[in-house]
CSV table of C-alpha atoms in Angstrom, one decimal:
chain,number,residue,atom,x,y,z
A,257,MET,CA,71.1,128.1,84.6
A,258,LYS,CA,72.0,127.6,80.9
A,259,LEU,CA,75.7,127.6,80.4
A,260,GLU,CA,77.5,127.9,77.1
A,261,LEU,CA,81.3,127.5,76.9
A,262,ILE,CA,83.2,128.9,73.9
A,263,GLY,CA,86.8,128.1,73.3
A,264,HIS,CA,87.3,125.9,76.3
A,265,ASP,CA,85.8,123.1,78.4
A,266,HIS,CA,86.4,124.4,82.0
A,267,LYS,CA,83.2,123.1,83.4
A,268,TYR,CA,84.5,122.5,86.9
A,269,VAL,CA,85.6,126.1,87.6
A,270,VAL,CA,82.5,127.5,86.0
A,271,GLU,CA,80.3,125.3,88.1
A,272,GLN,CA,82.2,126.4,91.2
A,273,SER,CA,81.5,130.0,90.4
A,274,LEU,CA,77.8,129.1,89.7
A,275,LEU,CA,77.5,127.3,93.1
A,276,ALA,CA,79.2,130.2,95.0
A,277,LEU,CA,76.9,132.9,93.5
A,278,PHE,CA,73.7,131.0,92.7
A,279,PRO,CA,73.6,127.9,95.1
A,280,GLU,CA,70.0,127.1,94.0
A,281,GLU,CA,70.9,126.9,90.3
A,282,ARG,CA,72.1,123.8,88.5
A,283,PRO,CA,74.1,123.8,85.3
A,284,VAL,CA,72.5,123.0,82.0
A,285,TYR,CA,74.9,123.1,79.1
A,286,GLY,CA,73.9,124.1,75.5
A,287,SER,CA,73.6,127.0,73.1
A,288,VAL,CA,72.1,130.0,74.8
A,289,ASP,CA,69.0,131.5,73.3
A,290,ARG,CA,69.0,135.1,74.5
A,291,ALA,CA,65.4,135.6,73.6
A,292,ALA,CA,64.1,132.6,75.5
A,293,ASP,CA,66.6,131.8,78.3
A,294,ARG,CA,66.0,134.0,81.4
A,295,ARG,CA,69.1,132.8,83.3
A,296,TYR,CA,72.2,132.1,81.4
A,297,ALA,CA,76.0,132.6,81.1
A,298,VAL,CA,78.2,132.5,78.0
A,299,ILE,CA,81.8,132.1,79.0
A,300,THR,CA,84.3,132.7,76.2
A,301,ILE,CA,88.1,132.2,76.3
A,302,ALA,CA,90.3,133.7,73.5
A,303,GLU,CA,94.1,133.1,73.6
A,304,ALA,CA,96.9,134.6,71.5
A,305,GLY,CA,100.3,133.5,72.6
A,306,ASP,CA,100.6,134.3,76.3
A,307,HIS,CA,97.6,136.6,76.3
A,308,CYS,CA,94.3,135.2,77.5
A,309,THR,CA,91.0,137.0,77.8
A,310,VAL,CA,87.9,135.5,79.5
A,311,THR,CA,84.6,137.1,78.8
A,312,THR,CA,81.4,136.3,80.7
A,313,GLU,CA,78.0,137.5,79.4
A,314,LEU,CA,75.5,136.8,82.1
A,315,GLY,CA,71.7,137.2,81.9
A,316,TRP,CA,69.5,137.1,85.0
A,317,ASP,CA,65.8,137.6,84.7
A,318,GLY,CA,66.1,140.4,82.1
A,319,SER,CA,69.3,142.0,83.4
A,320,VAL,CA,72.4,141.4,81.3
A,321,ALA,CA,76.0,142.2,82.0
A,322,SER,CA,79.3,141.4,80.4
A,323,PHE,CA,82.8,141.5,81.8
A,324,PRO,CA,86.2,140.7,80.1
A,325,GLN,CA,89.1,139.5,82.3
A,326,ALA,CA,92.5,139.6,80.7
A,327,VAL,CA,95.5,137.7,82.0
A,328,THR,CA,99.1,137.1,80.9
A,329,LEU,CA,99.9,133.4,81.2
A,330,THR,CA,103.3,132.6,82.7
A,331,GLY,CA,105.1,129.5,84.0
A,332,ASP,CA,104.4,125.8,83.3
A,333,ASP,CA,101.2,124.2,82.2
A,334,TYR,CA,100.0,123.8,85.8
A,335,ALA,CA,100.6,127.4,86.6
A,336,ARG,CA,98.9,128.6,83.5
A,337,GLU,CA,95.9,126.4,84.2
A,338,GLY,CA,95.5,128.1,87.6
A,339,GLN,CA,95.7,131.5,86.0
A,340,ARG,CA,92.9,130.6,83.5
A,341,ARG,CA,90.7,129.3,86.3
A,342,ARG,CA,91.1,132.5,88.3
A,343,ALA,CA,90.4,134.6,85.2
A,344,ILE,CA,87.2,132.6,84.7
A,345,GLY,CA,86.2,133.1,88.3
A,346,MET,CA,86.8,136.8,88.2
A,347,SER,CA,85.0,137.3,84.9
A,348,PHE,CA,82.0,135.3,86.1
A,349,PHE,CA,81.9,137.1,89.4
A,350,ARG,CA,82.1,140.6,88.0
A,351,ALA,CA,79.4,139.9,85.4
A,352,ALA,CA,77.1,138.3,88.0
A,353,ARG,CA,77.6,141.1,90.5
A,354,GLU,CA,76.8,143.7,87.9
A,355,ALA,CA,73.7,141.9,86.7
A,356,THR,CA,72.3,140.9,90.2
A,357,GLY,CA,74.1,142.9,92.9
A,358,ILE,CA,75.2,139.6,94.6
A,359,ALA,CA,78.4,139.8,96.6
A,360,PRO,CA,79.4,136.6,98.5
A,361,PRO,CA,81.8,136.7,101.4
A,362,TRP,CA,84.7,135.2,99.4
A,363,GLY,CA,84.1,137.6,96.5
A,364,SER,CA,85.4,136.0,93.2
A,365,LEU,CA,87.5,133.3,94.9
A,366,THR,CA,85.9,129.9,94.1
A,367,GLY,CA,88.7,127.4,94.8
A,368,ILE,CA,89.1,124.9,97.7
A,369,ARG,CA,92.2,126.7,99.1
A,370,PRO,CA,91.7,130.5,99.3
A,371,ALA,CA,94.8,130.8,101.5
A,372,LYS,CA,97.0,129.8,98.6
A,373,VAL,CA,96.1,133.1,96.9
A,374,ALA,CA,97.4,135.0,100.0
A,375,THR,CA,100.5,132.8,100.1
A,376,GLU,CA,101.4,133.6,96.6
A,377,LEU,CA,101.0,137.3,97.3
A,378,LEU,CA,103.2,137.1,100.4
A,379,ASP,CA,105.8,135.0,98.4
A,380,ARG,CA,106.0,137.9,95.9
A,381,GLY,CA,107.2,140.1,98.7
A,382,LEU,CA,104.0,141.9,99.6
A,383,SER,CA,103.3,142.7,103.2
A,384,ALA,CA,100.2,141.3,105.0
A,385,GLU,CA,98.6,144.7,104.6
A,386,GLU,CA,99.4,144.9,100.9
A,387,ALA,CA,98.2,141.3,100.3
A,388,GLY,CA,95.0,142.2,102.1
A,389,ALA,CA,94.5,145.2,99.8
A,390,VAL,CA,94.8,142.9,96.8
A,391,LEU,CA,92.2,140.5,98.3
A,392,GLU,CA,89.9,143.4,98.7
A,393,ASP,CA,90.4,145.4,95.5
A,394,THR,CA,91.0,142.5,93.1
A,395,TYR,CA,89.0,139.6,94.5
A,396,PHE,CA,86.4,141.5,96.5
A,397,VAL,CA,86.9,139.4,99.7
A,398,THR,CA,85.1,140.7,102.8
A,399,PRO,CA,87.2,142.0,105.8
A,400,GLN,CA,86.5,138.9,107.9
A,401,ARG,CA,87.4,136.5,105.2
A,402,ARG,CA,90.6,138.5,104.3
A,403,ARG,CA,91.8,138.1,107.8
A,404,LEU,CA,91.1,134.4,107.8
A,405,CYS,CA,92.9,134.0,104.6
A,406,LEU,CA,96.0,135.9,105.7
A,407,ASP,CA,96.1,134.2,109.1
A,408,ALA,CA,96.1,130.8,107.4
A,409,ALA,CA,98.8,131.8,104.9
A,410,LEU,CA,101.0,133.0,107.7
A,411,ALA,CA,100.5,129.7,109.6
A,412,ALA,CA,101.4,127.8,106.4
A,413,ALA,CA,104.6,129.8,106.0
A,414,LYS,CA,105.6,129.0,109.6
A,415,ALA,CA,104.8,125.2,109.1
A,416,ASP,CA,107.0,125.3,105.9
A,417,GLN,CA,110.1,126.3,107.8
A,418,GLY,CA,112.7,123.6,107.8
A,419,ARG,CA,111.0,121.7,105.0
A,420,THR,CA,113.1,119.5,102.7
A,421,ASP,CA,112.3,117.9,99.3
A,422,ARG,CA,112.4,114.5,101.0
A,423,ASP,CA,109.6,115.3,103.5
A,424,ILE,CA,106.2,113.5,103.3
A,425,SER,CA,103.3,112.7,105.5
A,426,LEU,CA,101.3,109.5,105.9
A,427,TYR,CA,97.5,109.0,106.0
A,428,VAL,CA,95.8,105.7,107.0
A,429,GLY,CA,92.1,105.4,106.4
A,430,ILE,CA,89.7,103.3,108.5
A,431,PRO,CA,86.4,103.3,106.6
A,432,PHE,CA,84.2,102.1,109.4
A,433,CYS,CA,81.8,103.9,111.8
A,434,PRO,CA,79.2,102.8,114.4
A,435,THR,CA,76.4,104.4,112.2
A,436,ARG,CA,76.4,106.6,109.2
A,437,CYS,CA,75.7,110.3,109.9
A,438,ALA,CA,73.0,112.1,107.9
A,439,TYR,CA,75.4,114.7,106.5
A,440,CYS,CA,78.2,112.2,105.5
A,441,SER,CA,79.1,111.3,102.0
A,442,PHE,CA,82.5,109.7,102.8
A,443,VAL,CA,83.2,106.1,102.1
A,444,SER,CA,82.4,104.5,105.4
A,445,ASN,CA,80.6,101.3,106.4
A,446,SER,CA,78.5,100.8,109.5
A,447,VAL,CA,80.3,98.2,111.6
A,448,GLU,CA,77.1,96.7,112.7
A,449,LYS,CA,76.4,95.9,109.0
A,450,SER,CA,79.9,95.0,107.9
A,451,PHE,CA,81.7,93.6,111.0
A,452,HIS,CA,82.9,90.6,108.9
A,453,LEU,CA,84.9,93.0,106.7
A,454,VAL,CA,87.1,94.5,109.4
A,455,GLU,CA,89.7,91.7,109.8
A,456,PRO,CA,90.2,91.1,106.1
A,457,TYR,CA,90.5,94.8,105.6
A,458,LEU,CA,93.1,95.2,108.3
A,459,ALA,CA,95.1,92.3,106.8
A,460,ALA,CA,95.1,94.0,103.4
A,461,LEU,CA,96.0,97.3,105.0
A,462,ARG,CA,99.0,95.8,106.8
A,463,SER,CA,100.2,94.4,103.6
A,464,GLU,CA,99.9,97.8,101.9
A,465,ILE,CA,101.7,99.4,104.8
A,466,ALA,CA,104.6,96.9,104.6
A,467,SER,CA,105.2,97.6,100.9
A,468,ALA,CA,104.8,101.4,101.4
A,469,GLY,CA,107.3,101.3,104.2
A,470,GLN,CA,109.9,99.5,102.0
A,471,MET,CA,109.3,102.0,99.2
A,472,VAL,CA,109.8,105.0,101.5
A,473,ARG,CA,113.0,103.6,102.9
A,474,ASP,CA,114.3,102.9,99.4
A,475,LEU,CA,113.6,106.5,98.4
A,476,GLY,CA,115.2,107.9,101.5
A,477,LEU,CA,112.1,110.0,102.4
A,478,ARG,CA,111.4,111.5,105.8
A,479,VAL,CA,108.0,111.1,107.5
A,480,ARG,CA,107.0,114.4,109.2
A,481,SER,CA,103.4,113.7,110.3
A,482,PHE,CA,101.1,110.8,110.6
A,483,TYR,CA,97.3,110.9,110.5
A,484,MET,CA,94.8,108.1,110.9
A,485,GLY,CA,91.2,109.1,109.8
A,486,GLY,CA,88.1,107.6,108.5
A,487,GLY,CA,85.4,106.7,109.1
A,488,THR,CA,86.1,106.5,112.7
A,489,PRO,CA,89.4,104.7,113.6
A,490,THR,CA,88.4,104.1,117.2
A,491,THR,CA,85.7,101.8,115.8
A,492,LEU,CA,88.5,99.3,115.9
A,493,THR,CA,89.0,97.3,119.1
A,494,ALA,CA,92.0,98.2,121.3
A,495,ALA,CA,93.8,95.0,120.2
A,496,GLN,CA,93.2,95.8,116.5
A,497,MET,CA,94.4,99.4,117.0
A,498,ASP,CA,97.5,98.1,118.8
A,499,GLY,CA,98.3,95.7,116.0
A,500,LEU,CA,97.9,98.3,113.3
A,501,LEU,CA,100.0,100.9,115.1
A,502,THR,CA,102.7,98.3,115.8
A,503,CYS,CA,102.8,97.4,112.1
A,504,LEU,CA,103.2,101.1,111.1
A,505,GLU,CA,106.1,101.5,113.6
A,506,GLU,CA,107.8,98.4,112.3
A,507,GLN,CA,107.6,99.5,108.7
A,508,PHE,CA,108.3,103.3,108.9
A,509,ASP,CA,111.0,105.3,110.6
A,510,PHE,CA,109.0,107.7,112.8
A,511,SER,CA,112.1,109.3,114.4
A,512,GLY,CA,111.5,112.5,112.4
A,513,LEU,CA,107.8,112.7,113.2
A,514,LEU,CA,106.5,116.1,114.4
A,515,GLU,CA,103.1,114.8,115.3
A,516,ARG,CA,100.9,111.6,115.4
A,517,THR,CA,97.2,112.1,115.1
A,518,VAL,CA,94.3,109.7,115.4
A,519,GLU,CA,90.7,110.6,115.0
A,520,ALA,CA,88.7,109.3,118.0
A,521,GLY,CA,85.8,111.0,116.2
A,522,ARG,CA,82.6,109.5,117.7
A,523,PRO,CA,82.4,109.5,121.5
A,524,ASP,CA,80.4,106.2,121.3
A,525,THR,CA,83.7,104.5,120.2
A,526,ILE,CA,86.0,105.9,122.9
A,527,THR,CA,87.1,103.8,125.8
A,528,ARG,CA,90.0,104.2,128.2
A,529,GLU,CA,91.6,101.0,127.0
A,530,LYS,CA,91.7,102.3,123.4
A,531,LEU,CA,93.0,105.7,124.4
A,532,GLU,CA,95.8,104.1,126.5
A,533,VAL,CA,96.8,102.1,123.4
A,534,LEU,CA,97.1,105.3,121.4
A,535,LYS,CA,99.1,107.0,124.2
A,536,ARG,CA,101.5,104.0,124.4
A,537,HIS,CA,102.2,104.3,120.7
A,538,GLY,CA,103.1,108.0,121.0
A,539,VAL,CA,99.9,109.5,119.6
A,540,ASP,CA,100.0,113.1,120.8
A,541,ARG,CA,96.9,114.5,119.1
A,542,ILE,CA,93.4,113.1,119.0
A,543,SER,CA,90.2,114.4,117.6
A,544,VAL,CA,86.8,114.1,119.3
A,545,ASN,CA,84.1,115.3,116.9
A,546,PRO,CA,80.7,115.9,118.6
A,547,GLN,CA,79.6,118.2,115.7
A,548,THR,CA,76.9,119.6,118.1
A,549,MET,CA,76.1,119.5,121.8
A,550,GLU,CA,72.4,119.7,121.2
A,551,ASP,CA,70.7,116.3,121.7
A,552,HIS,CA,67.8,116.9,119.3
A,553,VAL,CA,70.4,117.9,116.6
A,554,LEU,CA,72.4,114.7,117.3
A,555,ARG,CA,69.2,112.7,116.8
A,556,ALA,CA,68.5,114.5,113.5
A,557,ILE,CA,71.9,113.6,112.1
A,558,GLY,CA,71.7,110.0,113.1
A,559,ARG,CA,74.1,109.9,116.0
A,560,ARG,CA,73.2,107.4,118.7
A,561,HIS,CA,75.0,109.2,121.5
A,562,THR,CA,74.0,112.2,123.6
A,563,ALA,CA,75.8,115.4,124.7
A,564,ALA,CA,76.3,113.7,128.1
A,565,ASP,CA,78.2,110.9,126.3
A,566,ILE,CA,80.5,113.5,124.8
A,567,GLU,CA,81.1,115.0,128.2
A,568,ALA,CA,81.9,111.5,129.6
A,569,ALA,CA,84.3,110.8,126.7
A,570,MET,CA,86.1,114.1,127.3
A,571,GLU,CA,86.6,113.2,130.9
A,572,THR,CA,88.2,110.0,129.9
A,573,VAL,CA,90.4,111.8,127.3
A,574,ALA,CA,91.5,114.3,130.0
A,575,ALA,CA,92.3,111.4,132.4
A,576,VAL,CA,94.6,109.6,129.9
A,577,GLY,CA,96.2,112.9,129.0
A,578,PHE,CA,97.0,113.9,125.4
A,579,PRO,CA,99.0,117.1,124.6
A,580,HIS,CA,96.6,118.2,122.0
A,581,VAL,CA,92.9,117.5,121.5
A,582,ASN,CA,90.8,118.7,118.6
A,583,MET,CA,87.0,119.0,118.6
A,584,ASP,CA,84.8,119.6,115.6
A,585,LEU,CA,81.5,121.5,115.3
A,586,ILE,CA,79.4,122.0,112.1
A,587,ALA,CA,77.4,125.2,111.5
A,588,GLY,CA,74.2,124.6,109.7
A,589,LEU,CA,73.2,121.1,110.9
A,590,PRO,CA,69.6,120.0,110.5
A,591,GLU,CA,67.3,121.3,113.3
A,592,ASP,CA,70.0,123.6,114.7
A,593,THR,CA,69.7,127.3,115.4
A,594,PRO,CA,72.1,130.1,115.9
A,595,GLU,CA,71.4,129.9,119.7
A,596,GLY,CA,71.9,126.2,119.7
A,597,PHE,CA,75.2,126.5,117.9
A,598,GLN,CA,76.3,129.1,120.4
A,599,ARG,CA,75.5,126.8,123.3
A,600,SER,CA,77.5,124.0,121.6
A,601,LEU,CA,80.5,126.2,121.0
A,602,GLU,CA,80.6,127.5,124.5
A,603,ARG,CA,80.2,124.0,125.9
A,604,VAL,CA,83.0,122.6,123.8
A,605,LEU,CA,85.3,125.4,124.8
A,606,SER,CA,84.7,124.6,128.4
A,607,PHE,CA,86.5,121.3,127.9
A,608,GLY,CA,89.8,123.2,127.5
A,609,THR,CA,90.6,121.8,124.1
A,610,ASP,CA,93.4,123.8,122.3
A,611,ASN,CA,92.2,123.0,118.8
A,612,LEU,CA,88.8,123.5,117.3
A,613,THR,CA,87.5,123.1,113.8
A,614,ILE,CA,84.4,125.0,112.7
A,615,HIS,CA,82.9,123.4,109.6
A,616,THR,CA,80.1,124.7,107.5
A,617,LEU,CA,77.5,122.1,106.4
A,618,SER,CA,78.2,120.8,102.9
A,619,LEU,CA,75.1,119.5,101.2
A,620,LYS,CA,76.8,116.6,99.4
A,621,LYS,CA,74.9,114.6,96.9
A,622,GLY,CA,75.4,111.2,98.6
A,623,SER,CA,74.4,112.3,102.1
A,624,ARG,CA,71.1,111.4,103.7
A,625,ILE,CA,70.2,115.0,104.3
A,626,THR,CA,70.2,115.6,100.6
A,627,LEU,CA,68.4,112.4,99.8
A,628,GLU,CA,65.7,112.8,102.4
A,629,GLY,CA,65.2,116.6,102.1
A,630,THR,CA,65.8,117.3,105.9
A,631,ARG,CA,65.2,120.9,107.0
A,632,ILE,CA,68.4,122.8,107.5
A,633,PRO,CA,69.1,126.3,108.8
A,634,THR,CA,69.0,129.2,106.3
A,635,VAL,CA,72.1,130.9,104.9
A,636,GLU,CA,71.5,133.8,107.1
A,637,GLU,CA,71.3,131.6,110.2
A,638,VAL,CA,74.6,129.8,109.2
A,639,GLY,CA,76.2,133.2,108.7
A,640,ALA,CA,75.1,134.2,112.2
A,641,MET,CA,76.7,131.1,113.7
A,642,LEU,CA,80.0,131.8,112.0
A,643,ASP,CA,79.9,135.5,112.9
A,644,TYR,CA,79.5,134.5,116.6
A,645,ALA,CA,82.4,132.0,116.5
A,646,ASP,CA,85.0,134.2,114.9
A,647,PRO,CA,85.3,137.0,117.5
A,648,LEU,CA,84.7,134.8,120.4
A,649,LEU,CA,87.5,132.4,119.5
A,650,ARG,CA,89.9,135.3,118.9
A,651,THR,CA,89.0,136.9,122.2
A,652,LEU,CA,89.9,133.5,123.9
A,653,GLY,CA,93.3,133.3,122.3
A,654,PHE,CA,92.5,131.2,119.3
A,655,ALA,CA,93.7,131.9,115.8
A,656,PRO,CA,92.9,130.4,112.4
A,657,TYR,CA,95.7,128.1,111.1
A,658,TYR,CA,94.1,126.4,108.1
A,659,LEU,CA,91.0,126.7,106.0
A,660,TYR,CA,89.3,125.2,103.0
A,661,ARG,CA,86.0,125.4,101.1
A,662,GLN,CA,83.8,122.7,99.6
A,663,LYS,CA,81.3,122.3,96.9
A,664,TYR,CA,77.6,122.7,98.0
A,665,GLN,CA,78.7,124.5,101.1
A,666,SER,CA,75.9,126.4,102.8
A,667,GLY,CA,76.2,130.1,102.0
A,668,SER,CA,79.5,129.5,100.2
A,669,PHE,CA,81.3,129.9,103.5
A,670,GLU,CA,84.3,127.9,104.7
A,671,ASN,CA,85.8,125.4,107.2
A,672,VAL,CA,88.4,126.8,109.6
A,673,GLY,CA,90.8,125.2,111.9
A,674,TRP,CA,91.4,127.3,115.1
A,675,CYS,CA,94.0,126.7,117.7
A,676,ARG,CA,95.8,128.3,120.6
A,677,SER,CA,99.5,129.0,120.1
A,678,GLY,CA,101.3,125.7,119.6
A,679,GLY,CA,98.2,123.7,119.0
A,680,GLU,CA,98.4,123.7,115.2
A,681,GLY,CA,97.7,120.4,113.5
A,682,LEU,CA,100.5,120.3,111.0
A,683,TYR,CA,99.0,117.5,108.8
A,684,ASN,CA,96.1,119.8,108.1
A,685,ILE,CA,98.4,122.5,106.9
A,686,TYR,CA,100.5,120.2,104.9
A,687,ILE,CA,97.6,118.7,103.0
A,688,MET,CA,95.6,121.9,102.5
A,689,GLU,CA,98.5,124.1,101.5
A,690,GLU,CA,100.1,121.3,99.5
A,691,LEU,CA,103.5,121.8,101.2
A,692,HIS,CA,104.7,118.2,100.5
A,693,SER,CA,103.4,114.8,99.4
A,694,ILE,CA,100.8,112.8,101.3
A,695,LEU,CA,101.1,109.0,101.0
A,696,SER,CA,97.7,107.5,101.7
A,697,MET,CA,97.0,103.9,102.6
A,698,GLY,CA,93.6,102.2,103.0
A,699,ALA,CA,90.3,102.2,101.1
A,700,GLY,CA,89.4,105.6,99.7
A,701,GLY,CA,92.9,106.9,100.2
A,702,SER,CA,93.9,109.8,98.0
A,703,THR,CA,97.7,110.1,97.5
A,704,LYS,CA,98.9,113.5,96.6
A,705,MET,CA,102.4,113.9,95.1
A,706,VAL,CA,103.8,117.4,95.3
A,707,ASP,CA,106.8,118.9,93.5
A,708,ARG,CA,107.1,122.4,94.9
A,709,ARG,CA,110.0,123.4,92.7
A,710,HIS,CA,107.9,122.9,89.5
A,711,SER,CA,104.5,123.7,91.0
A,712,HIS,CA,103.5,120.3,89.9
A,713,ILE,CA,100.9,118.0,91.7
A,714,GLU,CA,99.7,114.5,90.8
A,715,ARG,CA,97.1,112.4,92.5
A,716,VAL,CA,96.3,108.7,92.6
A,717,PHE,CA,93.4,107.1,94.4
A,718,ASN,CA,92.9,103.8,96.2
A,719,LEU,CA,89.8,101.8,95.6
A,720,LYS,CA,86.9,103.3,97.6
A,721,PHE,CA,85.1,100.4,99.3
A,722,PRO,CA,86.6,98.0,101.9
A,723,LEU,CA,85.5,94.8,100.0
A,724,GLU,CA,87.0,95.8,96.6
A,725,TYR,CA,90.1,97.2,98.4
A,726,THR,CA,90.7,93.8,100.0
A,727,GLN,CA,90.0,91.9,96.8
A,728,ARG,CA,92.2,94.0,94.4
A,729,PRO,CA,95.5,94.8,96.1
A,730,GLU,CA,97.1,95.4,92.7
A,731,LYS,CA,95.5,98.9,92.6
A,732,ALA,CA,97.4,100.0,95.8
A,733,ALA,CA,100.5,98.5,94.4
A,734,GLU,CA,100.0,100.5,91.1
A,735,ASN,CA,99.6,103.7,93.1
A,736,GLN,CA,102.8,103.0,95.1
A,737,ARG,CA,104.7,102.5,91.8
A,738,ALA,CA,103.4,105.9,90.6
A,739,PHE,CA,104.4,107.5,93.9
A,740,ALA,CA,107.9,106.0,93.7
A,741,ALA,CA,108.4,107.1,90.1
A,742,PHE,CA,107.3,110.6,90.8
A,743,HIS,CA,109.7,111.0,93.7
A,744,ARG,CA,112.6,109.4,91.9
A,745,ALA,CA,112.2,111.8,89.1
A,746,MET,CA,111.9,114.8,91.5
A,747,LEU,CA,115.0,113.7,93.5
A,748,GLN,CA,117.0,113.0,90.3
A,749,ASP,CA,116.2,116.5,89.0
A,750,LEU,CA,117.4,118.0,92.3
A,751,GLN,CA,120.7,116.1,92.0
A,752,GLU,CA,121.3,117.4,88.5
A,753,ARG,CA,120.8,121.0,89.4
């Protein structure tokens, strides 16, 4: 689709709207020729003081519609930027709906965190029913997605109780896997190809952990949750995992922790010895991520294990005994069907897990699925998978506690974390709803610094690949200095109030 931006350069939010409404279209920027271009959008922003009007003129195969969306800008620059983005999304959506009749499940909401819209409404004093009415009348969100949104917002409000401005969470990344899954675009190395990198990587990681621990102590911050992800952390040996967790406990005060989570991810990396190491170190939440229980789908995504291997791994997990176990499934995997997804969901539920994440396949540019053109289920089939999961999980006592959306997600759907009461993964809520800062360590780590009082967020990123991470420790040190400066300024501001 030809896109012309007038008075602004908000390409990201325009492209989000384009992907949500027209997933097969790709953006082409330039001046629109209304006589020649069959599919186009001209998005204009005009501002005068605090008044902003976004107007989208959208042409679609001969049908043309235009919609102006006015907004009054309030708050700081960060808040105003969010208000502009929402006005763009609304204007684009209304023009597209009028021109084409398209109405996606999330209506005009295009961002990663739709629950934050509901949170803002609730914070303004609206009841859940009133907030739901705004999601329906203003944003055109369907009933099922409105309920997801409100449930996640209420879970975030509960997790936020007792928060202080000194609270943070920790993330440690282990960017190694046994093999690379076909849908994956994360920075992860196959251990069979990069075994020689593991020990140097762990040495560099321990060094970063030591300096980060000293910084957190100097700032007087309180660690509330710890999450080790990847990659697949249990790709490490039991001895390597023991040494890494010991290092973390030596460098950070974990007395205020509410949860410790480690992704055990791939069942072909799980052994009783490794699980017992995790248990000895106080890990109370692990994640076993089969993605599917259909053997032919496992083969299609490049997994070397079978559904029987997943069952054996879960028997070992049950024998060691963890208070909380999460399992992941993905709707829309290559070669899957609605019936196959239903079988996978029912089999996973039979393990008695109290936490389940239902992802929707995201067709990321760096994944093998995209590169090889693998056949995937249709949008209608993916919708049927999700429509089966929602009522079944609610009937069995599960409720949504966090959700997020991604670019290139099939059908413009969502990823939802479901749990039984008490099974919430707090780290997931903290990072998705941006309740406090996340200090990330390891290759590919994304540190998020959150100042709630000023609605201000900054991010810094570690180097992506294990080799460059080990060779350039100065980048992690630079990120830690930025984290320290951010929190010193925030805490100083609090003292002066």
